Each structure stands twice: as structure tokens, then as C-alpha cells.
JSON list of C-alpha atoms in Angstrom, two decimals:
[
{"chain": "T", "resi": 1, "resn": "UNK", "atom": "CA", "xyz": [4.93, -35.20, 42.61]},
{"chain": "T", "resi": 2, "resn": "UNK", "atom": "CA", "xyz": [7.19, -36.18, 39.63]},
{"chain": "T", "resi": 3, "resn": "UNK", "atom": "CA", "xyz": [5.28, -33.90, 37.33]},
{"chain": "T", "resi": 4, "resn": "UNK", "atom": "CA", "xyz": [5.48, -31.13, 39.84]},
{"chain": "T", "resi": 5, "resn": "UNK", "atom": "CA", "xyz": [9.31, -31.56, 40.07]},
{"chain": "T", "resi": 6, "resn": "UNK", "atom": "CA", "xyz": [9.57, -31.52, 36.25]},
{"chain": "T", "resi": 7, "resn": "UNK", "atom": "CA", "xyz": [7.53, -28.15, 36.22]},
{"chain": "T", "resi": 8, "resn": "UNK", "atom": "CA", "xyz": [9.69, -26.56, 38.70]},
{"chain": "T", "resi": 9, "resn": "UNK", "atom": "CA", "xyz": [12.91, -27.73, 36.98]},
{"chain": "T", "resi": 10, "resn": "UNK", "atom": "CA", "xyz": [11.50, -26.35, 33.64]},
{"chain": "T", "resi": 11, "resn": "UNK", "atom": "CA", "xyz": [10.71, -23.06, 35.24]},
{"chain": "T", "resi": 12, "resn": "UNK", "atom": "CA", "xyz": [14.16, -22.76, 36.68]},
{"chain": "T", "resi": 13, "resn": "UNK", "atom": "CA", "xyz": [15.62, -23.32, 33.14]},
{"chain": "T", "resi": 14, "resn": "UNK", "atom": "CA", "xyz": [13.44, -20.53, 31.74]},
{"chain": "T", "resi": 15, "resn": "UNK", "atom": "CA", "xyz": [11.22, -22.93, 29.90]},
{"chain": "T", "resi": 16, "resn": "UNK", "atom": "CA", "xyz": [7.56, -22.48, 29.92]},
{"chain": "T", "resi": 17, "resn": "UNK", "atom": "CA", "xyz": [5.61, -25.73, 30.30]},
{"chain": "T", "resi": 18, "resn": "UNK", "atom": "CA", "xyz": [2.11, -25.99, 29.01]},
{"chain": "T", "resi": 19, "resn": "UNK", "atom": "CA", "xyz": [-0.26, -28.87, 29.85]},
{"chain": "T", "resi": 20, "resn": "UNK", "atom": "CA", "xyz": [-3.20, -29.30, 27.63]},
{"chain": "T", "resi": 21, "resn": "UNK", "atom": "CA", "xyz": [-5.44, -32.55, 27.28]},
{"chain": "T", "resi": 22, "resn": "UNK", "atom": "CA", "xyz": [-2.63, -34.49, 28.87]},
{"chain": "T", "resi": 23, "resn": "UNK", "atom": "CA", "xyz": [0.01, -33.39, 26.29]},
{"chain": "T", "resi": 24, "resn": "UNK", "atom": "CA", "xyz": [3.11, -31.45, 27.44]},
{"chain": "T", "resi": 25, "resn": "UNK", "atom": "CA", "xyz": [4.23, -28.67, 25.14]},
{"chain": "T", "resi": 26, "resn": "UNK", "atom": "CA", "xyz": [7.46, -26.87, 26.01]},
{"chain": "T", "resi": 27, "resn": "UNK", "atom": "CA", "xyz": [7.92, -23.27, 24.71]},
{"chain": "T", "resi": 28, "resn": "UNK", "atom": "CA", "xyz": [11.49, -22.12, 24.96]},
{"chain": "T", "resi": 29, "resn": "UNK", "atom": "CA", "xyz": [12.46, -18.63, 26.19]},
{"chain": "T", "resi": 30, "resn": "UNK", "atom": "CA", "xyz": [13.56, -17.87, 22.59]},
{"chain": "T", "resi": 31, "resn": "UNK", "atom": "CA", "xyz": [10.08, -18.86, 21.17]},
{"chain": "T", "resi": 32, "resn": "UNK", "atom": "CA", "xyz": [8.34, -16.83, 24.01]},
{"chain": "T", "resi": 33, "resn": "UNK", "atom": "CA", "xyz": [10.50, -13.72, 23.04]},
{"chain": "T", "resi": 34, "resn": "UNK", "atom": "CA", "xyz": [9.54, -14.32, 19.35]},
{"chain": "T", "resi": 35, "resn": "UNK", "atom": "CA", "xyz": [5.82, -14.30, 20.24]},
{"chain": "T", "resi": 36, "resn": "UNK", "atom": "CA", "xyz": [6.31, -10.99, 22.23]},
{"chain": "T", "resi": 37, "resn": "UNK", "atom": "CA", "xyz": [8.25, -9.35, 19.26]},
{"chain": "T", "resi": 38, "resn": "UNK", "atom": "CA", "xyz": [5.48, -10.65, 16.90]},
{"chain": "T", "resi": 39, "resn": "UNK", "atom": "CA", "xyz": [2.87, -8.94, 19.09]},
{"chain": "T", "resi": 40, "resn": "UNK", "atom": "CA", "xyz": [4.79, -5.65, 19.30]},
{"chain": "T", "resi": 41, "resn": "UNK", "atom": "CA", "xyz": [5.23, -5.65, 15.52]},
{"chain": "T", "resi": 42, "resn": "UNK", "atom": "CA", "xyz": [1.49, -6.19, 14.95]},
{"chain": "T", "resi": 43, "resn": "UNK", "atom": "CA", "xyz": [0.66, -3.36, 17.31]},
{"chain": "T", "resi": 44, "resn": "UNK", "atom": "CA", "xyz": [3.22, -1.03, 15.57]},
{"chain": "T", "resi": 45, "resn": "UNK", "atom": "CA", "xyz": [1.77, -1.95, 12.13]},
{"chain": "T", "resi": 46, "resn": "UNK", "atom": "CA", "xyz": [-1.68, -1.30, 13.30]},
{"chain": "T", "resi": 47, "resn": "UNK", "atom": "CA", "xyz": [-0.67, 2.17, 14.59]},
{"chain": "T", "resi": 48, "resn": "UNK", "atom": "CA", "xyz": [1.10, 2.95, 11.33]},
{"chain": "T", "resi": 49, "resn": "UNK", "atom": "CA", "xyz": [-1.88, 1.88, 9.21]},
{"chain": "T", "resi": 50, "resn": "UNK", "atom": "CA", "xyz": [-4.09, 3.92, 11.38]},
{"chain": "T", "resi": 51, "resn": "UNK", "atom": "CA", "xyz": [-1.83, 7.01, 10.95]},
{"chain": "T", "resi": 52, "resn": "UNK", "atom": "CA", "xyz": [-1.73, 6.63, 7.14]},
{"chain": "T", "resi": 53, "resn": "UNK", "atom": "CA", "xyz": [-5.52, 6.38, 6.96]},
{"chain": "T", "resi": 54, "resn": "UNK", "atom": "CA", "xyz": [-6.01, 9.16, 9.36]},
{"chain": "T", "resi": 55, "resn": "UNK", "atom": "CA", "xyz": [-3.80, 11.39, 6.95]},
{"chain": "T", "resi": 56, "resn": "UNK", "atom": "CA", "xyz": [-6.07, 10.61, 4.07]},
{"chain": "T", "resi": 57, "resn": "UNK", "atom": "CA", "xyz": [-9.25, 11.26, 5.96]},
{"chain": "T", "resi": 58, "resn": "UNK", "atom": "CA", "xyz": [-7.99, 14.64, 7.09]},
{"chain": "T", "resi": 59, "resn": "UNK", "atom": "CA", "xyz": [-7.98, 15.97, 3.47]},
{"chain": "T", "resi": 60, "resn": "UNK", "atom": "CA", "xyz": [-10.75, 18.31, 2.98]},
{"chain": "T", "resi": 61, "resn": "UNK", "atom": "CA", "xyz": [-12.94, 16.93, 0.14]},
{"chain": "T", "resi": 62, "resn": "UNK", "atom": "CA", "xyz": [-12.79, 20.08, -2.03]},
{"chain": "T", "resi": 63, "resn": "UNK", "atom": "CA", "xyz": [-10.40, 21.49, -4.78]},
{"chain": "T", "resi": 64, "resn": "UNK", "atom": "CA", "xyz": [-8.84, 23.69, -2.09]},
{"chain": "T", "resi": 65, "resn": "UNK", "atom": "CA", "xyz": [-8.44, 20.88, 0.39]},
{"chain": "T", "resi": 66, "resn": "UNK", "atom": "CA", "xyz": [-6.79, 18.68, -2.28]},
{"chain": "T", "resi": 67, "resn": "UNK", "atom": "CA", "xyz": [-4.53, 21.50, -3.41]},
{"chain": "T", "resi": 68, "resn": "UNK", "atom": "CA", "xyz": [-3.49, 22.02, 0.25]},
{"chain": "T", "resi": 69, "resn": "UNK", "atom": "CA", "xyz": [-2.59, 18.48, 0.66]},
{"chain": "T", "resi": 70, "resn": "UNK", "atom": "CA", "xyz": [-0.64, 18.27, -2.59]},
{"chain": "T", "resi": 71, "resn": "UNK", "atom": "CA", "xyz": [1.44, 21.43, -1.54]},
{"chain": "T", "resi": 72, "resn": "UNK", "atom": "CA", "xyz": [2.27, 19.77, 1.95]},
{"chain": "T", "resi": 73, "resn": "UNK", "atom": "CA", "xyz": [3.12, 16.53, 0.24]},
{"chain": "T", "resi": 74, "resn": "UNK", "atom": "CA", "xyz": [5.52, 18.31, -2.28]},
{"chain": "T", "resi": 75, "resn": "UNK", "atom": "CA", "xyz": [7.26, 20.12, 0.60]},
{"chain": "T", "resi": 76, "resn": "UNK", "atom": "CA", "xyz": [7.93, 16.63, 2.07]},
{"chain": "T", "resi": 77, "resn": "UNK", "atom": "CA", "xyz": [9.16, 15.41, -1.16]},
{"chain": "T", "resi": 78, "resn": "UNK", "atom": "CA", "xyz": [11.58, 18.31, -1.25]},
{"chain": "T", "resi": 79, "resn": "UNK", "atom": "CA", "xyz": [13.03, 17.23, 2.07]},
{"chain": "T", "resi": 80, "resn": "UNK", "atom": "CA", "xyz": [13.47, 13.64, 0.57]},
{"chain": "T", "resi": 81, "resn": "UNK", "atom": "CA", "xyz": [15.25, 15.08, -2.49]},
{"chain": "T", "resi": 82, "resn": "UNK", "atom": "CA", "xyz": [17.95, 16.39, -0.14]},
{"chain": "T", "resi": 83, "resn": "UNK", "atom": "CA", "xyz": [18.25, 13.25, 1.81]},
{"chain": "T", "resi": 84, "resn": "UNK", "atom": "CA", "xyz": [19.86, 11.14, -1.05]},
{"chain": "T", "resi": 85, "resn": "UNK", "atom": "CA", "xyz": [17.70, 8.32, 0.18]},
{"chain": "T", "resi": 86, "resn": "UNK", "atom": "CA", "xyz": [16.98, 5.05, -1.51]},
{"chain": "T", "resi": 87, "resn": "UNK", "atom": "CA", "xyz": [14.07, 2.56, -1.10]},
{"chain": "T", "resi": 88, "resn": "UNK", "atom": "CA", "xyz": [11.41, 5.25, -0.44]},
{"chain": "T", "resi": 89, "resn": "UNK", "atom": "CA", "xyz": [7.93, 4.07, 0.01]},
{"chain": "T", "resi": 90, "resn": "UNK", "atom": "CA", "xyz": [5.55, 5.94, -2.10]},
{"chain": "T", "resi": 91, "resn": "UNK", "atom": "CA", "xyz": [2.22, 6.03, -3.97]},
{"chain": "T", "resi": 92, "resn": "UNK", "atom": "CA", "xyz": [1.87, 7.60, -7.44]},
{"chain": "T", "resi": 93, "resn": "UNK", "atom": "CA", "xyz": [-1.66, 8.89, -8.46]},
{"chain": "T", "resi": 94, "resn": "UNK", "atom": "CA", "xyz": [-1.87, 9.44, -12.25]},
{"chain": "T", "resi": 95, "resn": "UNK", "atom": "CA", "xyz": [-3.46, 12.70, -13.54]},
{"chain": "T", "resi": 96, "resn": "UNK", "atom": "CA", "xyz": [-5.66, 10.65, -15.95]},
{"chain": "T", "resi": 97, "resn": "UNK", "atom": "CA", "xyz": [-6.15, 6.83, -16.37]},
{"chain": "T", "resi": 98, "resn": "UNK", "atom": "CA", "xyz": [-3.47, 5.22, -18.48]},
{"chain": "T", "resi": 99, "resn": "UNK", "atom": "CA", "xyz": [-3.44, 2.22, -20.87]},
{"chain": "T", "resi": 100, "resn": "UNK", "atom": "CA", "xyz": [-1.04, -0.55, -20.18]},
{"chain": "T", "resi": 101, "resn": "UNK", "atom": "CA", "xyz": [1.53, 0.56, -22.74]},
{"chain": "T", "resi": 102, "resn": "UNK", "atom": "CA", "xyz": [1.57, 3.98, -21.14]},
{"chain": "T", "resi": 103, "resn": "UNK", "atom": "CA", "xyz": [2.03, 2.37, -17.72]},
{"chain": "T", "resi": 104, "resn": "UNK", "atom": "CA", "xyz": [4.98, 0.22, -18.87]},
{"chain": "T", "resi": 105, "resn": "UNK", "atom": "CA", "xyz": [6.66, 3.14, -20.54]},
{"chain": "T", "resi": 106, "resn": "UNK", "atom": "CA", "xyz": [6.20, 5.33, -17.43]},
{"chain": "T", "resi": 107, "resn": "UNK", "atom": "CA", "xyz": [7.63, 2.60, -15.19]},
{"chain": "T", "resi": 108, "resn": "UNK", "atom": "CA", "xyz": [10.66, 2.02, -17.42]},
{"chain": "T", "resi": 109, "resn": "UNK", "atom": "CA", "xyz": [11.30, 5.85, -17.80]},
{"chain": "T", "resi": 110, "resn": "UNK", "atom": "CA", "xyz": [11.46, 6.39, -14.13]},
{"chain": "T", "resi": 111, "resn": "UNK", "atom": "CA", "xyz": [13.15, 3.07, -13.11]},
{"chain": "T", "resi": 112, "resn": "UNK", "atom": "CA", "xyz": [10.31, 2.14, -10.61]},
{"chain": "T", "resi": 113, "resn": "UNK", "atom": "CA", "xyz": [10.03, -0.79, -8.45]},
{"chain": "T", "resi": 114, "resn": "UNK", "atom": "CA", "xyz": [6.27, -1.52, -8.57]},
{"chain": "T", "resi": 115, "resn": "UNK", "atom": "CA", "xyz": [4.50, -3.30, -5.75]},
{"chain": "T", "resi": 116, "resn": "UNK", "atom": "CA", "xyz": [1.08, -2.91, -6.71]},
{"chain": "T", "resi": 117, "resn": "UNK", "atom": "CA", "xyz": [-1.00, -1.53, -9.75]},
{"chain": "T", "resi": 118, "resn": "UNK", "atom": "CA", "xyz": [-4.50, -0.30, -9.34]},
{"chain": "T", "resi": 119, "resn": "UNK", "atom": "CA", "xyz": [-6.97, 0.25, -12.30]},
{"chain": "T", "resi": 120, "resn": "UNK", "atom": "CA", "xyz": [-10.46, 1.49, -12.65]},
{"chain": "T", "resi": 121, "resn": "UNK", "atom": "CA", "xyz": [-13.43, -0.44, -14.09]},
{"chain": "T", "resi": 122, "resn": "UNK", "atom": "CA", "xyz": [-17.05, 0.51, -14.22]},
{"chain": "T", "resi": 123, "resn": "UNK", "atom": "CA", "xyz": [-20.22, -1.54, -14.03]},
{"chain": "T", "resi": 124, "resn": "UNK", "atom": "CA", "xyz": [-23.17, 0.57, -15.22]},
{"chain": "T", "resi": 125, "resn": "UNK", "atom": "CA", "xyz": [-21.15, 3.48, -14.19]},
{"chain": "T", "resi": 126, "resn": "UNK", "atom": "CA", "xyz": [-20.47, 2.04, -10.69]},
{"chain": "T", "resi": 127, "resn": "UNK", "atom": "CA", "xyz": [-16.80, 2.54, -9.94]},
{"chain": "T", "resi": 128, "resn": "UNK", "atom": "CA", "xyz": [-14.71, -0.65, -9.14]},
{"chain": "T", "resi": 129, "resn": "UNK", "atom": "CA", "xyz": [-11.15, -0.78, -8.21]},
{"chain": "T", "resi": 130, "resn": "UNK", "atom": "CA", "xyz": [-8.97, -3.58, -9.56]},
{"chain": "T", "resi": 131, "resn": "UNK", "atom": "CA", "xyz": [-5.70, -4.18, -7.65]},
{"chain": "T", "resi": 132, "resn": "UNK", "atom": "CA", "xyz": [-2.88, -6.37, -9.23]},
{"chain": "T", "resi": 133, "resn": "UNK", "atom": "CA", "xyz": [0.55, -7.28, -7.96]},
{"chain": "T", "resi": 134, "resn": "UNK", "atom": "CA", "xyz": [2.77, -5.93, -10.67]},
{"chain": "T", "resi": 135, "resn": "UNK", "atom": "CA", "xyz": [4.57, -8.58, -12.84]},
{"chain": "T", "resi": 136, "resn": "UNK", "atom": "CA", "xyz": [4.83, -9.86, -16.37]},
{"chain": "T", "resi": 137, "resn": "UNK", "atom": "CA", "xyz": [1.31, -11.31, -16.13]},
{"chain": "T", "resi": 138, "resn": "UNK", "atom": "CA", "xyz": [-0.39, -8.17, -14.63]},
{"chain": "T", "resi": 139, "resn": "UNK", "atom": "CA", "xyz": [-2.25, -7.26, -18.00]},
{"chain": "T", "resi": 140, "resn": "UNK", "atom": "CA", "xyz": [-3.58, -10.94, -18.33]},
{"chain": "T", "resi": 141, "resn": "UNK", "atom": "CA", "xyz": [-4.68, -10.70, -14.48]},
{"chain": "T", "resi": 142, "resn": "UNK", "atom": "CA", "xyz": [-6.78, -7.55, -15.19]},
{"chain": "T", "resi": 143, "resn": "UNK", "atom": "CA", "xyz": [-8.31, -9.29, -18.30]},
{"chain": "T", "resi": 144, "resn": "UNK", "atom": "CA", "xyz": [-9.39, -12.15, -16.03]},
{"chain": "T", "resi": 145, "resn": "UNK", "atom": "CA", "xyz": [-10.79, -9.76, -13.47]},
{"chain": "T", "resi": 146, "resn": "UNK", "atom": "CA", "xyz": [-12.81, -8.04, -16.20]},
{"chain": "T", "resi": 147, "resn": "UNK", "atom": "CA", "xyz": [-14.15, -11.36, -17.40]},
{"chain": "T", "resi": 148, "resn": "UNK", "atom": "CA", "xyz": [-15.01, -12.12, -13.76]},
{"chain": "T", "resi": 149, "resn": "UNK", "atom": "CA", "xyz": [-17.03, -8.90, -13.59]},
{"chain": "T", "resi": 150, "resn": "UNK", "atom": "CA", "xyz": [-18.85, -9.58, -16.78]},
{"chain": "T", "resi": 151, "resn": "UNK", "atom": "CA", "xyz": [-19.83, -12.98, -15.35]},
{"chain": "T", "resi": 152, "resn": "UNK", "atom": "CA", "xyz": [-20.76, -11.69, -12.12]},
{"chain": "T", "resi": 153, "resn": "UNK", "atom": "CA", "xyz": [-22.73, -8.72, -13.44]},
{"chain": "T", "resi": 154, "resn": "UNK", "atom": "CA", "xyz": [-24.47, -10.53, -16.43]},
{"chain": "T", "resi": 155, "resn": "UNK", "atom": "CA", "xyz": [-26.35, -8.23, -18.87]},
{"chain": "T", "resi": 156, "resn": "UNK", "atom": "CA", "xyz": [-24.62, -5.11, -17.38]},
{"chain": "T", "resi": 157, "resn": "UNK", "atom": "CA", "xyz": [-22.30, -2.96, -19.13]},
{"chain": "T", "resi": 158, "resn": "UNK", "atom": "CA", "xyz": [-18.71, -3.55, -17.84]},
{"chain": "T", "resi": 159, "resn": "UNK", "atom": "CA", "xyz": [-16.13, -0.91, -19.04]},
{"chain": "T", "resi": 160, "resn": "UNK", "atom": "CA", "xyz": [-12.42, -0.78, -18.34]},
{"chain": "T", "resi": 161, "resn": "UNK", "atom": "CA", "xyz": [-11.35, 2.83, -17.73]},
{"chain": "T", "resi": 162, "resn": "UNK", "atom": "CA", "xyz": [-7.56, 2.48, -17.27]},
{"chain": "T", "resi": 163, "resn": "UNK", "atom": "CA", "xyz": [-4.71, 2.23, -14.65]},
{"chain": "T", "resi": 164, "resn": "UNK", "atom": "CA", "xyz": [-5.06, 4.92, -12.00]},
{"chain": "T", "resi": 165, "resn": "UNK", "atom": "CA", "xyz": [-2.33, 4.73, -9.41]},
{"chain": "T", "resi": 166, "resn": "UNK", "atom": "CA", "xyz": [0.36, 2.39, -8.11]},
{"chain": "T", "resi": 167, "resn": "UNK", "atom": "CA", "xyz": [2.36, 1.46, -4.91]},
{"chain": "T", "resi": 168, "resn": "UNK", "atom": "CA", "xyz": [6.08, 1.96, -5.75]},
{"chain": "T", "resi": 169, "resn": "UNK", "atom": "CA", "xyz": [9.65, 2.13, -4.22]},
{"chain": "T", "resi": 170, "resn": "UNK", "atom": "CA", "xyz": [11.66, 5.10, -5.50]},
{"chain": "T", "resi": 171, "resn": "UNK", "atom": "CA", "xyz": [15.02, 6.78, -4.97]},
{"chain": "T", "resi": 172, "resn": "UNK", "atom": "CA", "xyz": [15.36, 10.50, -4.00]},
{"chain": "T", "resi": 173, "resn": "UNK", "atom": "CA", "xyz": [17.10, 11.36, -7.24]},
{"chain": "T", "resi": 174, "resn": "UNK", "atom": "CA", "xyz": [14.12, 10.21, -9.23]},
{"chain": "T", "resi": 175, "resn": "UNK", "atom": "CA", "xyz": [11.65, 12.38, -7.51]},
{"chain": "T", "resi": 176, "resn": "UNK", "atom": "CA", "xyz": [12.10, 15.48, -9.66]},
{"chain": "T", "resi": 177, "resn": "UNK", "atom": "CA", "xyz": [11.66, 13.71, -12.89]},
{"chain": "T", "resi": 178, "resn": "UNK", "atom": "CA", "xyz": [8.50, 11.86, -11.65]},
{"chain": "T", "resi": 179, "resn": "UNK", "atom": "CA", "xyz": [6.88, 15.08, -10.52]},
{"chain": "T", "resi": 180, "resn": "UNK", "atom": "CA", "xyz": [7.68, 16.64, -13.80]},
{"chain": "T", "resi": 181, "resn": "UNK", "atom": "CA", "xyz": [6.16, 13.86, -15.79]},
{"chain": "T", "resi": 182, "resn": "UNK", "atom": "CA", "xyz": [2.75, 15.09, -17.34]},
{"chain": "T", "resi": 183, "resn": "UNK", "atom": "CA", "xyz": [1.21, 11.76, -16.37]},
{"chain": "T", "resi": 184, "resn": "UNK", "atom": "CA", "xyz": [1.86, 12.36, -12.67]},
{"chain": "T", "resi": 185, "resn": "UNK", "atom": "CA", "xyz": [-0.71, 13.99, -10.60]},
{"chain": "T", "resi": 186, "resn": "UNK", "atom": "CA", "xyz": [1.16, 13.45, -7.29]},
{"chain": "T", "resi": 187, "resn": "UNK", "atom": "CA", "xyz": [3.97, 11.26, -5.97]},
{"chain": "T", "resi": 188, "resn": "UNK", "atom": "CA", "xyz": [3.18, 10.79, -2.20]},
{"chain": "T", "resi": 189, "resn": "UNK", "atom": "CA", "xyz": [5.96, 9.68, 0.01]},
{"chain": "T", "resi": 190, "resn": "UNK", "atom": "CA", "xyz": [4.38, 11.08, 3.21]},
{"chain": "T", "resi": 191, "resn": "UNK", "atom": "CA", "xyz": [4.33, 7.57, 4.89]},
{"chain": "T", "resi": 192, "resn": "UNK", "atom": "CA", "xyz": [8.06, 6.78, 4.23]},
{"chain": "T", "resi": 193, "resn": "UNK", "atom": "CA", "xyz": [10.10, 5.98, 7.30]},
{"chain": "T", "resi": 194, "resn": "UNK", "atom": "CA", "xyz": [11.60, 9.35, 6.90]},
{"chain": "T", "resi": 195, "resn": "UNK", "atom": "CA", "xyz": [8.28, 10.79, 8.29]},
{"chain": "T", "resi": 196, "resn": "UNK", "atom": "CA", "xyz": [6.75, 7.76, 9.98]},
{"chain": "T", "resi": 197, "resn": "UNK", "atom": "CA", "xyz": [9.71, 6.08, 11.45]},
{"chain": "T", "resi": 198, "resn": "UNK", "atom": "CA", "xyz": [8.19, 2.77, 12.28]},
{"chain": "T", "resi": 199, "resn": "UNK", "atom": "CA", "xyz": [6.77, 2.13, 8.76]},
{"chain": "T", "resi": 200, "resn": "UNK", "atom": "CA", "xyz": [8.57, -0.53, 6.83]},
{"chain": "T", "resi": 201, "resn": "UNK", "atom": "CA", "xyz": [5.87, -1.50, 4.14]},
{"chain": "T", "resi": 202, "resn": "UNK", "atom": "CA", "xyz": [2.62, 0.55, 4.03]},
{"chain": "T", "resi": 203, "resn": "UNK", "atom": "CA", "xyz": [1.92, 3.03, 1.29]},
{"chain": "T", "resi": 204, "resn": "UNK", "atom": "CA", "xyz": [0.08, 6.26, 1.37]},
{"chain": "T", "resi": 205, "resn": "UNK", "atom": "CA", "xyz": [-3.66, 6.19, 0.23]},
{"chain": "T", "resi": 206, "resn": "UNK", "atom": "CA", "xyz": [-3.91, 6.94, -3.51]},
{"chain": "T", "resi": 207, "resn": "UNK", "atom": "CA", "xyz": [-6.07, 10.14, -4.45]},
{"chain": "T", "resi": 208, "resn": "UNK", "atom": "CA", "xyz": [-7.94, 8.42, -7.30]},
{"chain": "T", "resi": 209, "resn": "UNK", "atom": "CA", "xyz": [-11.34, 8.29, -5.73]},
{"chain": "T", "resi": 210, "resn": "UNK", "atom": "CA", "xyz": [-11.07, 11.91, -4.43]},
{"chain": "T", "resi": 211, "resn": "UNK", "atom": "CA", "xyz": [-9.99, 13.21, -8.01]},
{"chain": "T", "resi": 212, "resn": "UNK", "atom": "CA", "xyz": [-12.88, 11.43, -9.60]},
{"chain": "T", "resi": 213, "resn": "UNK", "atom": "CA", "xyz": [-15.42, 12.84, -7.05]},
{"chain": "T", "resi": 214, "resn": "UNK", "atom": "CA", "xyz": [-14.17, 16.28, -7.47]},
{"chain": "T", "resi": 215, "resn": "UNK", "atom": "CA", "xyz": [-14.30, 16.08, -11.32]},
{"chain": "T", "resi": 216, "resn": "UNK", "atom": "CA", "xyz": [-17.89, 14.92, -11.15]},
{"chain": "T", "resi": 217, "resn": "UNK", "atom": "CA", "xyz": [-18.94, 17.86, -9.15]}
]
């Protein structure tokens, strides 16, 4: 009877009471609201990621299909140039793999905030993507990754090809110079919140694999 009265009182005070194995855990209305918000955020993030992946999968895997995607993306970039926006979520795919000095120079030149840097390695001509959070130790991290590949694929030829693409944060005033850079194949900001309102952190898919596939044909 006492337990029932406590439960009724807790409900009246907008407190959820949970009984499990004889232990009473009270979840406040504030905590319950946080759980709901967390669920909503996860749902939105899932939908955003699906939309970004869907945009990539819709690219026709041909020279014409790639060219069409590039033109559409550059039109979106033109809209961003006029917006005077900062903190744009973007992905830069390089025209050719770069060495680390070239990457550092490129980043400095365009004042980029780099979130992640991707590079290409090959094991007996099988392509492998190495992803690294960009910081002062990124070059060493890639070296460790290559050493790990050599250990994992013992007696096979491990080759480092170069840095291929990166996730960045840019400002609209930098877009023209980035697009004009000979190292740039495409600056893709199509997933930015200017176009996908709910997106706060996810970057467009890089075009590295598609570029490589088309070059091999």
C-alpha cells in the first residue's frame, strides 16, 4: 500500500518511477525529455545520412554521369558564394593523389578547417582507403597504418599512392579560389545545411573511387 501511494505521488509530480529487481530508479521529467530529444536527433541524423548516401548512389557511373553531377554541384556552390556563409560543410576530392607537403600547402593556402583526411594505399593493386583525423600527427598515423598493412599482408606489395580527398569546413568567400586550384577536382558542399536543413555534421561522399574506376575503363 505504501509503495502504491509513493508511485501515485511520483506520477502526480511528473516523475517516472521504474522498479527493477527491487531497486527504484526515478527518471525526472527533464531526463525523460532528453531521451526523447536524443531519439529525435538520432532519427534525423539517420535520415540525413541516407539522403547523402542516396545522392551519391544516384550518380551515373560514367564520364557523362560524373560531369552532370559536377555541374549540378557547382551550381549549388554558386548559390553559396552569394550567401556570404561561414562554416560550410564540404568535401574536397583532389584531381590526382597528393603527397603530404602538397596537402599541407593546399590547406594553408585556402585556410581550411580539416575534419578528416583520406588517402589511398594498394596491396597487390587492391585499393584500400586510409582515413585519418587531421592533426599534427596525421602523417605519422598514416605511416603506422601502412606498417600495419605490411604486417597484415605479409609477403605482399604494399604501396602508398597519396592523399585523395578530405572533409572540410569552408567559408563562402574561399570557394572561388578552391575551385580554381589545379589540385581540386571538386568542392562538394551539397550536404551543407543550406541544402539539407537538418544536417549539422555529415559530409558529402568523396568521388575518389568513382574517378579511379572511370580512369581504369
